[in-house]
mmCIF file of C-alpha atoms in Angstrom:
data_model
loop_
_atom_site.group_PDB
_atom_site.id
_atom_site.type_symbol
_atom_site.label_atom_id
_atom_site.label_comp_id
_atom_site.label_asym_id
_atom_site.label_seq_id
_atom_site.Cartn_x
_atom_site.Cartn_y
_atom_site.Cartn_z
ATOM 1 C CA SER A 24 133.071 118.226 121.490
ATOM 2 C CA GLN A 25 130.327 119.348 119.006
ATOM 3 C CA LYS A 26 128.069 121.883 120.443
ATOM 4 C CA ILE A 27 124.815 123.190 118.721
ATOM 5 C CA GLU A 28 123.427 126.627 119.537
ATOM 6 C CA GLN A 29 119.588 127.787 118.485
ATOM 7 C CA ASN A 30 120.392 131.709 119.184
ATOM 8 C CA SER A 31 116.752 132.606 120.152
ATOM 9 C CA GLU A 32 115.187 131.300 123.290
ATOM 10 C CA ALA A 33 111.717 132.915 121.823
ATOM 11 C CA LEU A 34 110.826 134.467 118.869
ATOM 12 C CA ASN A 35 107.266 136.463 118.507
ATOM 13 C CA ILE A 36 105.939 137.256 115.104
ATOM 14 C CA GLN A 37 102.672 138.608 113.235
ATOM 15 C CA GLU A 38 100.433 136.367 111.529
ATOM 16 C CA GLY A 39 101.326 136.136 107.567
ATOM 17 C CA LYS A 40 104.908 137.118 108.103
ATOM 18 C CA THR A 41 107.834 134.812 107.484
ATOM 19 C CA ALA A 42 109.637 133.207 110.959
ATOM 20 C CA THR A 43 113.271 132.653 110.448
ATOM 21 C CA LEU A 44 114.664 130.501 113.101
ATOM 22 C CA THR A 45 118.742 129.985 113.659
ATOM 23 C CA CYS A 46 120.952 126.733 114.369
ATOM 24 C CA ASN A 47 124.486 127.315 114.861
ATOM 25 C CA TYR A 48 127.122 124.532 115.519
ATOM 26 C CA THR A 49 130.479 124.345 116.270
ATOM 27 C CA ASN A 50 133.679 122.284 115.198
ATOM 28 C CA TYR A 51 133.022 119.944 112.455
ATOM 29 C CA SER A 52 130.182 119.871 109.906
ATOM 30 C CA PRO A 53 127.735 117.371 110.553
ATOM 31 C CA ALA A 54 126.474 115.088 107.612
ATOM 32 C CA TYR A 55 122.970 116.132 108.148
ATOM 33 C CA LEU A 56 120.777 118.507 110.197
ATOM 34 C CA GLN A 57 117.316 117.832 111.284
ATOM 35 C CA TRP A 58 114.312 120.193 112.364
ATOM 36 C CA TYR A 59 111.477 119.122 114.772
ATOM 37 C CA ARG A 60 108.872 120.594 116.268
ATOM 38 C CA GLN A 61 107.570 120.278 119.744
ATOM 39 C CA ASP A 62 104.187 120.885 121.282
ATOM 40 C CA PRO A 63 103.574 121.527 125.078
ATOM 41 C CA GLY A 64 103.388 118.190 126.614
ATOM 42 C CA ARG A 65 104.339 116.358 123.444
ATOM 43 C CA GLY A 66 107.389 114.573 122.118
ATOM 44 C CA PRO A 67 109.197 116.273 119.247
ATOM 45 C CA VAL A 68 108.018 115.479 115.913
ATOM 46 C CA PHE A 69 110.419 115.353 112.747
ATOM 47 C CA LEU A 70 109.970 117.786 110.259
ATOM 48 C CA LEU A 71 112.711 118.143 107.818
ATOM 49 C CA LEU A 72 116.405 116.569 107.330
ATOM 50 C CA ILE A 73 118.937 118.273 105.162
ATOM 51 C CA ARG A 74 122.206 116.779 104.124
ATOM 52 C CA GLU A 75 125.691 118.497 103.784
ATOM 53 C CA ASN A 76 125.545 118.448 100.121
ATOM 54 C CA GLU A 77 122.307 120.224 99.930
ATOM 55 C CA LYS A 78 122.095 124.012 100.257
ATOM 56 C CA GLU A 79 118.056 123.925 100.553
ATOM 57 C CA LYS A 80 115.238 122.052 101.532
ATOM 58 C CA ARG A 81 111.375 122.667 101.038
ATOM 59 C CA LYS A 82 107.945 121.259 102.264
ATOM 60 C CA GLU A 83 105.111 123.104 101.949
ATOM 61 C CA ARG A 84 105.681 126.513 103.883
ATOM 62 C CA LEU A 85 108.746 125.351 105.319
ATOM 63 C CA LYS A 86 112.217 125.913 104.099
ATOM 64 C CA VAL A 87 115.884 124.937 105.635
ATOM 65 C CA THR A 88 119.049 125.935 104.459
ATOM 66 C CA PHE A 89 122.551 124.597 105.442
ATOM 67 C CA ASP A 90 125.803 126.553 105.182
ATOM 68 C CA THR A 91 128.903 124.705 105.868
ATOM 69 C CA THR A 92 131.012 127.711 105.661
ATOM 70 C CA LEU A 93 128.914 129.568 107.893
ATOM 71 C CA LYS A 94 128.259 126.410 110.202
ATOM 72 C CA GLN A 95 124.836 127.436 110.136
ATOM 73 C CA SER A 96 121.386 126.157 109.143
ATOM 74 C CA LEU A 97 118.080 128.432 108.996
ATOM 75 C CA PHE A 98 114.665 127.614 109.313
ATOM 76 C CA HIS A 99 111.762 129.556 107.594
ATOM 77 C CA ILE A 100 108.062 129.216 108.138
ATOM 78 C CA THR A 101 106.495 131.267 105.425
ATOM 79 C CA ALA A 102 102.848 132.797 105.729
ATOM 80 C CA SER A 103 103.164 132.200 109.245
ATOM 81 C CA GLN A 104 99.902 131.106 111.180
ATOM 82 C CA PRO A 105 98.985 130.738 114.861
ATOM 83 C CA ALA A 106 99.029 126.845 114.444
ATOM 84 C CA ASP A 107 102.732 127.164 114.154
ATOM 85 C CA SER A 108 102.985 128.502 117.591
ATOM 86 C CA ALA A 109 105.691 125.831 119.040
ATOM 87 C CA THR A 110 108.956 125.106 120.280
ATOM 88 C CA TYR A 111 111.392 123.928 117.203
ATOM 89 C CA LEU A 112 114.420 122.053 117.751
ATOM 90 C CA CYS A 113 117.532 121.608 115.633
ATOM 91 C CA ALA A 114 119.502 118.253 115.622
ATOM 92 C CA LEU A 115 122.686 117.125 114.311
ATOM 93 C CA ASN A 116 124.648 113.659 114.421
ATOM 94 C CA GLN A 117 127.513 113.241 116.497
ATOM 95 C CA ALA A 118 129.753 110.337 115.862
ATOM 96 C CA GLY A 119 127.679 107.086 115.074
ATOM 97 C CA THR A 120 124.342 106.806 116.314
ATOM 98 C CA ALA A 121 123.646 109.942 118.553
ATOM 99 C CA LEU A 122 121.772 112.804 117.906
ATOM 100 C CA ILE A 123 122.804 115.903 119.614
ATOM 101 C CA PHE A 124 119.597 118.953 120.127
ATOM 102 C CA GLY A 125 119.821 122.456 120.299
ATOM 103 C CA LYS A 126 117.604 123.787 123.387
ATOM 104 C CA GLY A 127 115.163 124.925 121.061
ATOM 105 C CA THR A 128 113.140 128.190 119.755
ATOM 106 C CA THR A 129 109.860 128.895 120.928
ATOM 107 C CA LEU A 130 107.643 130.717 118.304
ATOM 108 C CA SER A 131 104.693 132.737 118.973
ATOM 109 C CA VAL A 132 102.325 133.597 116.349
ATOM 110 C CA SER A 133 99.754 136.223 116.960
ATOM 111 C CA SER A 134 96.740 137.173 114.934
ATOM 112 C CA ASN B 28 99.951 102.364 114.303
ATOM 113 C CA ALA B 29 100.361 103.649 117.779
ATOM 114 C CA GLY B 30 104.091 104.388 117.227
ATOM 115 C CA VAL B 31 106.158 105.118 120.431
ATOM 116 C CA THR B 32 104.164 104.404 123.521
ATOM 117 C CA GLN B 33 105.162 105.567 126.902
ATOM 118 C CA THR B 34 104.009 104.641 130.339
ATOM 119 C CA PRO B 35 103.207 106.176 132.641
ATOM 120 C CA LYS B 36 102.533 109.893 131.694
ATOM 121 C CA PHE B 37 103.092 111.389 135.257
ATOM 122 C CA ARG B 38 104.661 109.756 138.242
ATOM 123 C CA ILE B 39 106.073 111.237 141.718
ATOM 124 C CA LEU B 40 108.762 109.414 143.817
ATOM 125 C CA LYS B 41 110.161 109.827 147.011
ATOM 126 C CA ILE B 42 113.804 110.019 147.121
ATOM 127 C CA GLY B 43 115.493 106.485 147.164
ATOM 128 C CA GLN B 44 112.532 104.479 145.344
ATOM 129 C CA SER B 45 112.996 102.881 142.237
ATOM 130 C CA MET B 46 110.641 102.620 139.202
ATOM 131 C CA THR B 47 110.697 101.632 135.466
ATOM 132 C CA LEU B 48 109.571 104.012 132.876
ATOM 133 C CA GLN B 49 108.110 101.683 129.996
ATOM 134 C CA CYS B 50 108.616 102.223 126.260
ATOM 135 C CA THR B 51 107.168 100.044 123.465
ATOM 136 C CA GLN B 52 107.164 100.820 119.668
ATOM 137 C CA ASP B 53 105.030 98.980 117.192
ATOM 138 C CA MET B 54 106.846 100.109 113.984
ATOM 139 C CA ASN B 55 109.658 97.240 114.162
ATOM 140 C CA HIS B 56 112.480 99.662 114.567
ATOM 141 C CA ASN B 57 115.912 98.431 115.637
ATOM 142 C CA TYR B 58 117.243 101.527 117.036
ATOM 143 C CA MET B 59 115.584 102.925 120.541
ATOM 144 C CA TYR B 60 116.641 105.902 122.530
ATOM 145 C CA TRP B 61 116.007 107.265 125.834
ATOM 146 C CA TYR B 62 116.465 111.166 126.474
ATOM 147 C CA ARG B 63 115.905 113.460 129.434
ATOM 148 C CA GLN B 64 114.586 117.148 128.970
ATOM 149 C CA ASP B 65 114.940 119.453 131.654
ATOM 150 C CA PRO B 66 113.451 122.936 131.520
ATOM 151 C CA GLY B 67 115.031 125.434 128.993
ATOM 152 C CA MET B 68 117.394 122.599 127.897
ATOM 153 C CA GLY B 69 117.921 120.374 124.894
ATOM 154 C CA LEU B 70 117.388 116.711 124.940
ATOM 155 C CA LYS B 71 120.121 114.521 126.428
ATOM 156 C CA LEU B 72 120.627 111.245 125.376
ATOM 157 C CA ILE B 73 120.622 108.725 128.396
ATOM 158 C CA TYR B 74 120.971 105.174 126.958
ATOM 159 C CA TYR B 75 120.305 103.851 123.347
ATOM 160 C CA SER B 76 119.866 100.221 121.684
ATOM 161 C CA VAL B 77 120.597 99.142 118.245
ATOM 162 C CA GLY B 78 118.924 96.077 118.703
ATOM 163 C CA ALA B 79 117.464 93.339 121.134
ATOM 164 C CA GLY B 80 120.303 92.254 123.483
ATOM 165 C CA ILE B 81 122.748 95.594 122.532
ATOM 166 C CA THR B 82 122.589 98.781 124.781
ATOM 167 C CA ASP B 83 125.296 101.481 124.920
ATOM 168 C CA LYS B 84 125.610 104.665 127.472
ATOM 169 C CA GLY B 85 124.762 107.951 126.040
ATOM 170 C CA GLU B 86 125.696 111.386 127.717
ATOM 171 C CA VAL B 87 124.230 111.084 130.969
ATOM 172 C CA PRO B 88 123.584 107.510 131.660
ATOM 173 C CA ASN B 89 124.344 107.779 135.504
ATOM 174 C CA GLY B 90 121.554 106.560 137.808
ATOM 175 C CA TYR B 91 120.076 104.653 135.160
ATOM 176 C CA ASN B 92 119.833 101.288 133.584
ATOM 177 C CA VAL B 93 118.303 99.522 130.583
ATOM 178 C CA SER B 94 117.577 96.200 128.925
ATOM 179 C CA ARG B 95 116.281 95.225 125.463
ATOM 180 C CA SER B 96 115.048 91.952 125.122
ATOM 181 C CA THR B 97 112.772 92.278 122.636
ATOM 182 C CA THR B 98 112.694 94.712 119.378
ATOM 183 C CA GLU B 99 109.398 96.597 120.773
ATOM 184 C CA ASP B 100 110.256 97.211 124.401
ATOM 185 C CA PHE B 101 113.318 99.189 126.037
ATOM 186 C CA PRO B 102 112.323 100.247 129.611
ATOM 187 C CA LEU B 103 114.434 102.556 131.446
ATOM 188 C CA ARG B 104 115.001 101.533 135.106
ATOM 189 C CA LEU B 105 115.853 104.110 138.209
ATOM 190 C CA GLU B 106 117.426 102.185 141.101
ATOM 191 C CA LEU B 107 117.770 104.783 143.543
ATOM 192 C CA ALA B 108 115.862 108.440 142.617
ATOM 193 C CA ALA B 109 117.448 111.538 143.375
ATOM 194 C CA PRO B 110 115.942 114.941 143.148
ATOM 195 C CA SER B 111 118.527 115.359 139.826
ATOM 196 C CA GLN B 112 116.577 113.132 138.176
ATOM 197 C CA THR B 113 113.161 115.052 138.247
ATOM 198 C CA SER B 114 112.837 115.531 134.663
ATOM 199 C CA VAL B 115 110.789 114.849 131.352
ATOM 200 C CA TYR B 116 111.610 111.484 129.719
ATOM 201 C CA PHE B 117 111.345 110.656 126.308
ATOM 202 C CA CYS B 118 111.432 107.521 124.348
ATOM 203 C CA ALA B 119 112.547 107.567 120.409
ATOM 204 C CA SER B 120 113.225 105.104 117.630
ATOM 205 C CA ASN B 121 114.169 104.714 114.258
ATOM 206 C CA ASP B 122 114.769 102.254 111.554
ATOM 207 C CA ARG B 123 118.249 102.106 111.417
ATOM 208 C CA ASP B 124 121.567 104.722 111.821
ATOM 209 C CA ALA B 125 120.340 108.010 112.841
ATOM 210 C CA MET B 126 122.211 109.418 110.161
ATOM 211 C CA ASP B 127 119.758 108.221 107.576
ATOM 212 C CA GLN B 128 116.352 108.256 109.671
ATOM 213 C CA PRO B 129 114.539 110.639 111.893
ATOM 214 C CA GLN B 130 113.580 109.722 115.200
ATOM 215 C CA HIS B 131 109.853 109.069 116.139
ATOM 216 C CA PHE B 132 109.234 110.269 119.902
ATOM 217 C CA GLY B 133 106.557 109.172 122.333
ATOM 218 C CA ASP B 134 104.872 111.835 124.462
ATOM 219 C CA GLY B 135 107.037 111.427 127.482
ATOM 220 C CA THR B 136 107.143 110.475 130.840
ATOM 221 C CA ARG B 137 106.924 113.467 133.670
ATOM 222 C CA LEU B 138 108.638 112.449 136.486
ATOM 223 C CA SER B 139 108.895 114.403 139.670
ATOM 224 C CA ILE B 140 111.289 113.126 142.693
ATOM 225 C CA LEU B 141 110.629 114.679 145.979
#
């Protein structure tokens, strides 16, 4: 079955730097990948979706890449701010409707 | 719009008790989902529904039941609570198949079974 791994449980960076989070998957390439943000005590909030035929997607300071050869997606936050501190979840489609989620990477941005 | 609303926010149950976690959405979404999230783990799909009257099992359905009598509501039932069901439960919805649409989540129900 499809497995999804987010390599780092925690990532600590300085304000103003670029944060890069990794999402790897096994087996078949999904049609798309999604990234969500989750704050403590809250539900996940959708950020970006990237399809298998897209190499890169941007939204303001966020950038997502999708490499089907490496079976990997990278999530970048440029000019990071303390307000970006949260847990970021990667998700991809399994057969049909279901999404499977990674365990998440907790980002801490210090000023 | 309120989006996805879950009640209660917190609950403590004794082993063997039953309860229903409520979920309602006001976006007229056809697809609804129940997940559980254990500490340090990803979201695991319990049940989902593609429309009123239609439900299906996810990855971890044992010990749970669902119903979908209206588009808006998708309650999750625990019949005989067990300590292994201590978790945070999230309800989500989207307009159609997840391959096309991101999911909208509620803020969760934190359930402890003692």
